Coordinates of C-alpha atoms in Angstrom, one line a residue:
M1 CA -18.4 0.4 -2.4
K2 CA -15.4 1.7 -4.3
K3 CA -15.6 5.1 -5.8
S4 CA -13.8 5.5 -9.1
F5 CA -10.1 6.5 -9.5
A6 CA -11.3 9.4 -11.7
T7 CA -13.2 10.8 -8.7
L8 CA -10.2 10.6 -6.4
L9 CA -7.9 12.0 -9.2
A10 CA -10.2 15.0 -9.6
L11 CA -10.2 15.5 -5.9
T12 CA -6.4 15.2 -5.8
M13 CA -6.0 17.8 -8.6
V14 CA -8.3 20.3 -6.8
L15 CA -6.5 19.8 -3.5
T16 CA -3.1 20.0 -5.1
L17 CA -4.0 23.3 -6.6
C18 CA -4.8 24.5 -3.1
L19 CA -1.5 23.2 -1.9
T20 CA 0.4 25.2 -4.5
G21 CA -1.8 28.2 -4.7
C22 CA -3.9 28.5 -1.6
G23 CA -1.3 28.0 1.1
G24 CA -2.3 28.8 4.6
G25 CA -3.3 32.4 3.9
G26 CA -5.3 34.4 6.4
G27 CA -4.1 32.3 9.3
K28 CA -6.2 29.3 8.3
R29 CA -5.0 26.0 9.8
V30 CA -3.9 23.5 7.2
V31 CA -2.4 20.0 7.0
N32 CA -0.6 18.7 3.9
V33 CA -1.1 14.9 3.5
C34 CA 0.5 12.5 1.0
G35 CA -1.0 9.0 0.7
W36 CA -1.5 6.4 -2.0
G37 CA -3.9 6.6 -4.9
E38 CA -7.2 5.0 -4.1
N39 CA -6.3 4.8 -0.4
I40 CA -8.6 7.2 1.4
D41 CA -12.3 7.7 1.7
E42 CA -12.5 11.4 0.6
D43 CA -15.6 11.8 2.8
L44 CA -13.3 11.6 5.7
I45 CA -11.3 14.6 4.4
R46 CA -14.5 16.7 4.4
Q47 CA -15.6 15.4 7.7
F48 CA -12.2 16.2 9.3
E49 CA -12.3 19.7 7.9
E50 CA -15.9 20.3 9.2
E51 CA -15.0 19.0 12.7
T52 CA -11.7 20.8 13.1
G53 CA -11.7 23.7 10.8
I54 CA -8.3 22.4 9.5
H55 CA -8.0 22.5 5.7
V56 CA -6.6 19.3 4.2
N57 CA -4.3 19.5 1.1
Y58 CA -4.3 15.8 -0.1
Q59 CA -1.9 14.5 -2.7
T60 CA -1.0 11.0 -3.8
A61 CA 2.2 9.2 -4.7
E62 CA 2.4 6.1 -6.8
S63 CA 4.9 4.2 -4.8
N64 CA 7.2 4.4 -1.8
E65 CA 10.1 5.1 -4.1
T66 CA 8.3 8.0 -5.8
M67 CA 7.4 9.6 -2.5
Y68 CA 10.9 9.2 -1.2
S69 CA 12.4 10.7 -4.3
L70 CA 10.1 13.8 -4.0
I71 CA 11.0 14.3 -0.4
K72 CA 14.8 13.9 -0.9
Q73 CA 14.7 16.4 -3.8
G74 CA 13.0 18.9 -1.6
G75 CA 10.0 19.2 -3.9
A76 CA 7.4 17.9 -1.4
D77 CA 5.7 20.2 1.1
Y78 CA 4.1 17.4 3.2
D79 CA 3.3 17.2 6.8
V80 CA 1.8 13.7 7.0
I81 CA 3.0 10.8 4.8
V82 CA 1.9 7.1 4.7
P83 CA 4.9 5.0 3.6
S84 CA 5.3 1.3 4.0
D85 CA 7.4 -0.5 6.7
Y86 CA 10.7 -0.8 4.9
M87 CA 10.6 2.8 3.6
I88 CA 9.8 4.0 7.1
A89 CA 12.9 2.3 8.5
Q90 CA 15.0 4.0 5.8
M91 CA 13.5 7.4 6.4
I92 CA 14.1 7.1 10.2
S93 CA 17.7 6.1 9.6
E94 CA 18.1 9.2 7.4
G95 CA 16.5 11.6 9.9
L96 CA 13.6 12.4 7.6
L97 CA 10.8 11.7 10.2
E98 CA 9.7 13.6 13.3
K99 CA 9.0 11.9 16.6
L100 CA 5.3 12.0 17.5
D101 CA 3.7 13.3 20.6
Y102 CA 1.4 10.4 21.3
S103 CA -0.5 12.5 24.0
N104 CA -2.0 14.2 21.0
I105 CA -3.0 10.9 19.5
P106 CA -5.1 9.1 22.1
N107 CA -6.7 6.9 19.5
F108 CA -3.3 5.2 19.2
D109 CA -4.6 3.0 22.1
L110 CA -7.1 1.5 19.6
I111 CA -4.3 0.0 17.5
D112 CA -3.9 -3.7 18.1
S113 CA -0.6 -4.6 19.8
Q114 CA 0.2 -6.9 16.8
Y115 CA 0.9 -3.7 14.7
K116 CA 2.9 -1.9 17.4
N117 CA 6.7 -2.1 18.1
L118 CA 7.4 -3.6 14.7
S119 CA 10.9 -3.8 13.3
Y120 CA 10.7 -0.5 11.4
D121 CA 9.8 1.5 14.5
P122 CA 10.6 -0.8 17.5
Q123 CA 10.0 1.9 20.2
N124 CA 6.9 3.3 18.5
E125 CA 8.3 6.8 18.3
Y126 CA 7.5 7.8 14.7
T127 CA 4.5 6.0 13.4
V128 CA 0.8 5.1 13.7
P129 CA -0.3 2.1 11.6
Y130 CA -2.8 3.0 8.9
T131 CA -3.5 -0.2 6.9
W132 CA -2.0 -3.7 6.5
G133 CA -2.3 -6.4 3.9
T134 CA -0.5 -8.9 1.6
L135 CA 1.1 -8.8 -1.8
G136 CA -0.1 -11.6 -4.1
I137 CA -1.1 -12.5 -7.6
I138 CA -4.4 -11.3 -9.2
Y139 CA -5.6 -13.3 -12.2
N140 CA -8.6 -13.5 -14.4
S141 CA -10.1 -16.9 -14.1
T142 CA -11.6 -16.7 -17.7
M143 CA -8.2 -15.9 -19.2
V144 CA -6.0 -18.7 -17.7
D145 CA -6.5 -22.4 -17.9
E146 CA -5.5 -23.3 -14.4
E147 CA -5.7 -22.2 -10.8
I148 CA -2.6 -20.1 -10.1
T149 CA -0.7 -20.9 -6.9
S150 CA 2.9 -19.9 -7.7
W151 CA 5.0 -16.8 -8.5
S152 CA 6.1 -18.8 -11.6
A153 CA 3.0 -17.4 -13.4
L154 CA 4.8 -14.1 -13.6
F155 CA 7.6 -15.7 -15.6
D156 CA 5.9 -18.4 -17.6
P157 CA 6.3 -18.0 -21.4
K158 CA 2.8 -19.5 -22.0
Y159 CA 1.4 -16.2 -20.6
A160 CA 3.5 -14.0 -22.9
G161 CA 1.9 -10.7 -23.5
Q162 CA -0.7 -11.2 -20.8
V163 CA 1.2 -10.3 -17.6
G164 CA 1.4 -7.0 -15.8
M165 CA 4.4 -6.8 -13.5
I166 CA 4.2 -4.5 -10.5
G167 CA 6.0 -1.3 -11.1
N168 CA 8.2 -0.9 -8.0
P169 CA 11.5 -2.6 -7.5
R170 CA 11.1 -4.0 -4.0
D171 CA 7.9 -5.9 -4.8
A172 CA 8.9 -7.0 -8.3
V173 CA 12.4 -8.3 -7.2
G174 CA 10.7 -9.7 -4.1
A175 CA 8.4 -11.8 -6.1
A176 CA 11.3 -13.1 -8.2
L177 CA 13.3 -13.8 -5.0
L178 CA 10.5 -15.8 -3.5
Y179 CA 10.0 -17.9 -6.7
L180 CA 13.8 -18.7 -6.5
G181 CA 13.4 -19.8 -2.9
Y182 CA 15.2 -16.7 -1.4
S183 CA 14.2 -14.3 1.3
V184 CA 12.8 -10.9 0.3
N185 CA 15.3 -9.4 2.7
T186 CA 18.4 -11.1 1.3
T187 CA 21.5 -8.9 1.0
S188 CA 23.2 -11.4 -1.3
E189 CA 24.2 -9.7 -4.5
D190 CA 24.2 -13.0 -6.3
E191 CA 20.6 -13.8 -5.2
I192 CA 19.4 -10.3 -6.1
R193 CA 21.0 -10.5 -9.5
Q194 CA 19.4 -13.9 -10.2
A195 CA 16.0 -12.4 -9.4
Y196 CA 16.8 -9.4 -11.6
Q197 CA 17.8 -11.6 -14.5
L198 CA 14.5 -13.6 -14.1
I199 CA 12.6 -10.4 -14.6
A200 CA 14.8 -9.1 -17.3
D201 CA 14.5 -12.3 -19.3
A202 CA 10.7 -12.2 -18.9
K203 CA 10.6 -8.6 -20.1
A204 CA 12.9 -9.4 -23.1
N205 CA 10.7 -12.4 -24.0
G206 CA 7.5 -10.4 -24.2
I207 CA 5.9 -11.9 -21.1
Y208 CA 5.1 -8.5 -19.7
Q209 CA 2.7 -5.9 -21.1
G210 CA 4.5 -3.4 -18.9
F211 CA 5.4 -2.5 -15.4
F212 CA 2.3 -0.9 -13.7
M213 CA 1.0 0.5 -10.5
D214 CA -2.5 2.1 -10.4
Q215 CA -2.9 1.5 -14.1
L216 CA -3.7 -2.1 -13.2
Y217 CA -7.1 -1.2 -12.0
D218 CA -8.4 -0.5 -15.4
K219 CA -6.4 -3.3 -17.1
M220 CA -7.5 -6.0 -14.8
E221 CA -11.2 -4.9 -14.5
A222 CA -11.5 -4.6 -18.3
G223 CA -9.9 -8.0 -19.0
E224 CA -6.9 -6.5 -20.8
T225 CA -4.4 -8.2 -18.5
A226 CA -4.7 -11.8 -17.3
I227 CA -2.2 -11.9 -14.5
C228 CA -0.5 -9.3 -12.3
A229 CA 1.3 -8.9 -9.0
Y230 CA -0.5 -6.5 -6.7
Y231 CA -2.0 -6.0 -3.3
A232 CA -5.0 -7.7 -1.6
G233 CA -7.0 -4.5 -0.9
D234 CA -6.7 -3.4 -4.5
F235 CA -7.8 -6.8 -5.7
L236 CA -11.0 -6.5 -3.6
S237 CA -11.7 -3.2 -5.3
M238 CA -11.1 -4.7 -8.7
H239 CA -13.2 -7.7 -7.9
D240 CA -16.1 -5.4 -7.1
N241 CA -16.0 -4.5 -10.8
N242 CA -14.9 -7.8 -12.3
P243 CA -16.0 -10.9 -10.3
D244 CA -13.9 -13.2 -12.6
L245 CA -10.8 -12.0 -10.8
R246 CA -9.1 -14.2 -8.2
Y247 CA -6.4 -13.5 -5.6
V248 CA -3.7 -15.8 -4.2
V249 CA -0.8 -15.5 -1.8
P250 CA 1.5 -17.9 -3.6
D251 CA 2.8 -21.2 -2.1
E252 CA 6.3 -19.8 -1.9
G253 CA 5.1 -17.0 0.5
S254 CA 4.9 -13.3 0.0
N255 CA 5.2 -9.9 1.7
W256 CA 3.0 -8.9 4.7
F257 CA 3.1 -5.1 4.8
V258 CA 2.1 -2.3 7.2
D259 CA 1.6 1.2 5.9
A260 CA 1.8 3.8 8.7
M261 CA 1.2 7.5 9.2
C262 CA 4.3 9.6 9.9
V263 CA 5.2 13.3 10.2
L264 CA 8.1 14.6 8.2
A265 CA 11.0 16.1 10.1
G266 CA 10.5 19.9 10.4
A267 CA 6.8 19.7 9.3
E268 CA 5.3 23.2 9.4
H269 CA 2.0 21.9 10.7
K270 CA 2.9 19.2 13.3
A271 CA -0.1 19.9 15.6
E272 CA -2.5 19.7 12.7
A273 CA -0.7 16.5 11.5
E274 CA -1.2 14.8 14.8
E275 CA -4.8 15.8 14.9
W276 CA -5.3 14.3 11.5
I277 CA -3.6 11.1 12.5
N278 CA -5.8 10.8 15.6
F279 CA -8.9 11.3 13.6
I280 CA -8.0 8.8 11.0
C281 CA -7.3 6.0 13.5
R282 CA -10.5 6.3 15.4
T283 CA -12.9 3.4 15.0
E284 CA -15.5 5.2 12.9
S285 CA -12.9 6.5 10.5
C286 CA -11.3 3.1 10.1
L287 CA -14.7 1.4 9.4
A288 CA -15.5 4.0 6.7
N289 CA -12.0 3.6 5.2
M290 CA -12.2 -0.2 5.0
D291 CA -15.6 0.1 3.3
F292 CA -14.0 2.4 0.7
I293 CA -10.5 1.1 0.2
W294 CA -10.8 -2.6 1.2
Y295 CA -7.6 -2.6 3.2
A296 CA -7.5 -4.1 6.6
S297 CA -7.3 -1.7 9.6
P298 CA -4.9 -2.2 12.5
N299 CA -7.7 -0.9 14.7
Q300 CA -8.9 -4.2 16.1
E301 CA -12.3 -3.0 17.1
A302 CA -12.9 -1.8 13.6
L303 CA -11.5 -4.9 12.0
A304 CA -13.6 -7.2 14.1
S305 CA -16.8 -5.3 13.6
Y306 CA -16.4 -4.7 9.9
P307 CA -18.5 -7.6 8.6
A308 CA -21.5 -6.3 10.6
Y309 CA -20.8 -2.7 9.4
Y310 CA -20.6 -3.9 5.8
E311 CA -23.9 -5.7 6.0
K312 CA -25.6 -2.7 7.6
N313 CA -24.3 -0.3 5.0
N314 CA -24.5 -2.5 1.9
G315 CA -27.7 -4.5 2.6
E316 CA -26.0 -7.9 2.2
A317 CA -23.6 -10.1 4.1
L318 CA -19.9 -9.8 3.4
D319 CA -18.5 -12.9 1.6
P320 CA -16.2 -14.6 4.2
A321 CA -13.7 -15.5 1.5
L322 CA -13.3 -11.8 0.6
Y323 CA -13.0 -10.9 4.3
Q324 CA -10.1 -13.4 4.6
I325 CA -8.4 -11.8 1.7
M326 CA -8.7 -8.4 3.3
A327 CA -7.7 -9.6 6.8
A328 CA -5.3 -12.5 6.0
P329 CA -5.5 -15.3 8.6
A330 CA -2.5 -16.4 10.7
D331 CA -1.7 -19.4 8.4
V332 CA -1.3 -17.1 5.5
L333 CA 0.8 -14.5 7.4
E334 CA 3.0 -17.3 8.6
R335 CA 4.2 -17.8 5.0
C336 CA 4.9 -14.1 4.6
E337 CA 7.8 -11.9 5.4
V338 CA 7.8 -8.2 6.4
Y339 CA 10.2 -6.1 4.4
Q340 CA 13.3 -5.0 6.3
N341 CA 15.3 -1.9 5.6
L342 CA 18.2 -3.0 3.5
P343 CA 21.8 -1.8 3.7
A344 CA 22.8 1.2 1.6
G345 CA 24.8 -0.9 -0.8
T346 CA 21.9 -3.3 -1.4
L347 CA 19.5 -0.4 -1.9
A348 CA 21.9 1.0 -4.4
L349 CA 22.0 -2.3 -6.2
Y350 CA 18.2 -2.4 -6.4
S351 CA 18.3 1.1 -8.0
E352 CA 21.0 0.2 -10.4
L353 CA 19.2 -2.9 -11.6
W354 CA 15.9 -1.1 -11.9
V355 CA 17.6 1.5 -14.2
E356 CA 19.1 -1.4 -16.2
L357 CA 15.6 -2.7 -16.7
G358 CA 14.6 0.6 -18.3
I359 CA 11.7 1.2 -15.9
E360 CA 10.8 4.9 -15.5

């Protein structure tokens, strides 16, 4: 089901060359899109181009923080971006996003009401949900001697040298906060510093192989890493290549996230951007995307019909346990929190502590 990261990387490199060298010369319509690595079925890009005549320049960012930094530095010529909930709220507060003309996005009606009017965009002025899922622990059942159920596994000395910590501050500190019994949205400096110290001590004691993002695909699939914190959809892609892998939303709870499509303020190609967003959230596109990236769609029609779609396209029934990891049931989501946008002082503290950890 999942095409290799190398394939997507090659595509990204080609499209990035077009973004920097091809431009929109000759009056050709273009749209510049930035999403996550491994988070688009590239066939949809070609299909959109064929249907609309709009050329897609597709780039990837490794994390919300990387994307935000590029935008703030003025080095990113994007029209459409796909940040996560908490980063969307921050960008709205800083005037970085453009209000959408939903009359150009009729397929917004296909998005389930559960994913509309969320805290990051309560009036639904700036966003169209793209995917949703949970953060959890992925572990190799042949490399650990127990069923993992707690965030404690990320800090346990008995797993020294076998753990990959997620390489962005909100998720890493969030996991430590949850283990300590705190909210992922705490603004208490003392609680955040406790969580930081837990991570810093684990790093100093050699528990972590490193702090990773997309690198975890190869490391988990090859059995080089026993335990990591990462996302449900990515687990399902890894599991496709290594069935010894397991996924759990820990007992202490976790983060339930929504990634959404947005248009940057002042985007040069807003009409094309809204056409792209409308195309991506139609049912056929959502089904194809789920079959490629394993992330749940907020299009309820697509989500409900995915098991049948999977069976038709793959010649076998979808394992219900895997489907429940993709589309976490209510009892799991009840244990999860959605990240809120934090005050400026708290965000500055996160950045300061991340620098102290020495994470580039």
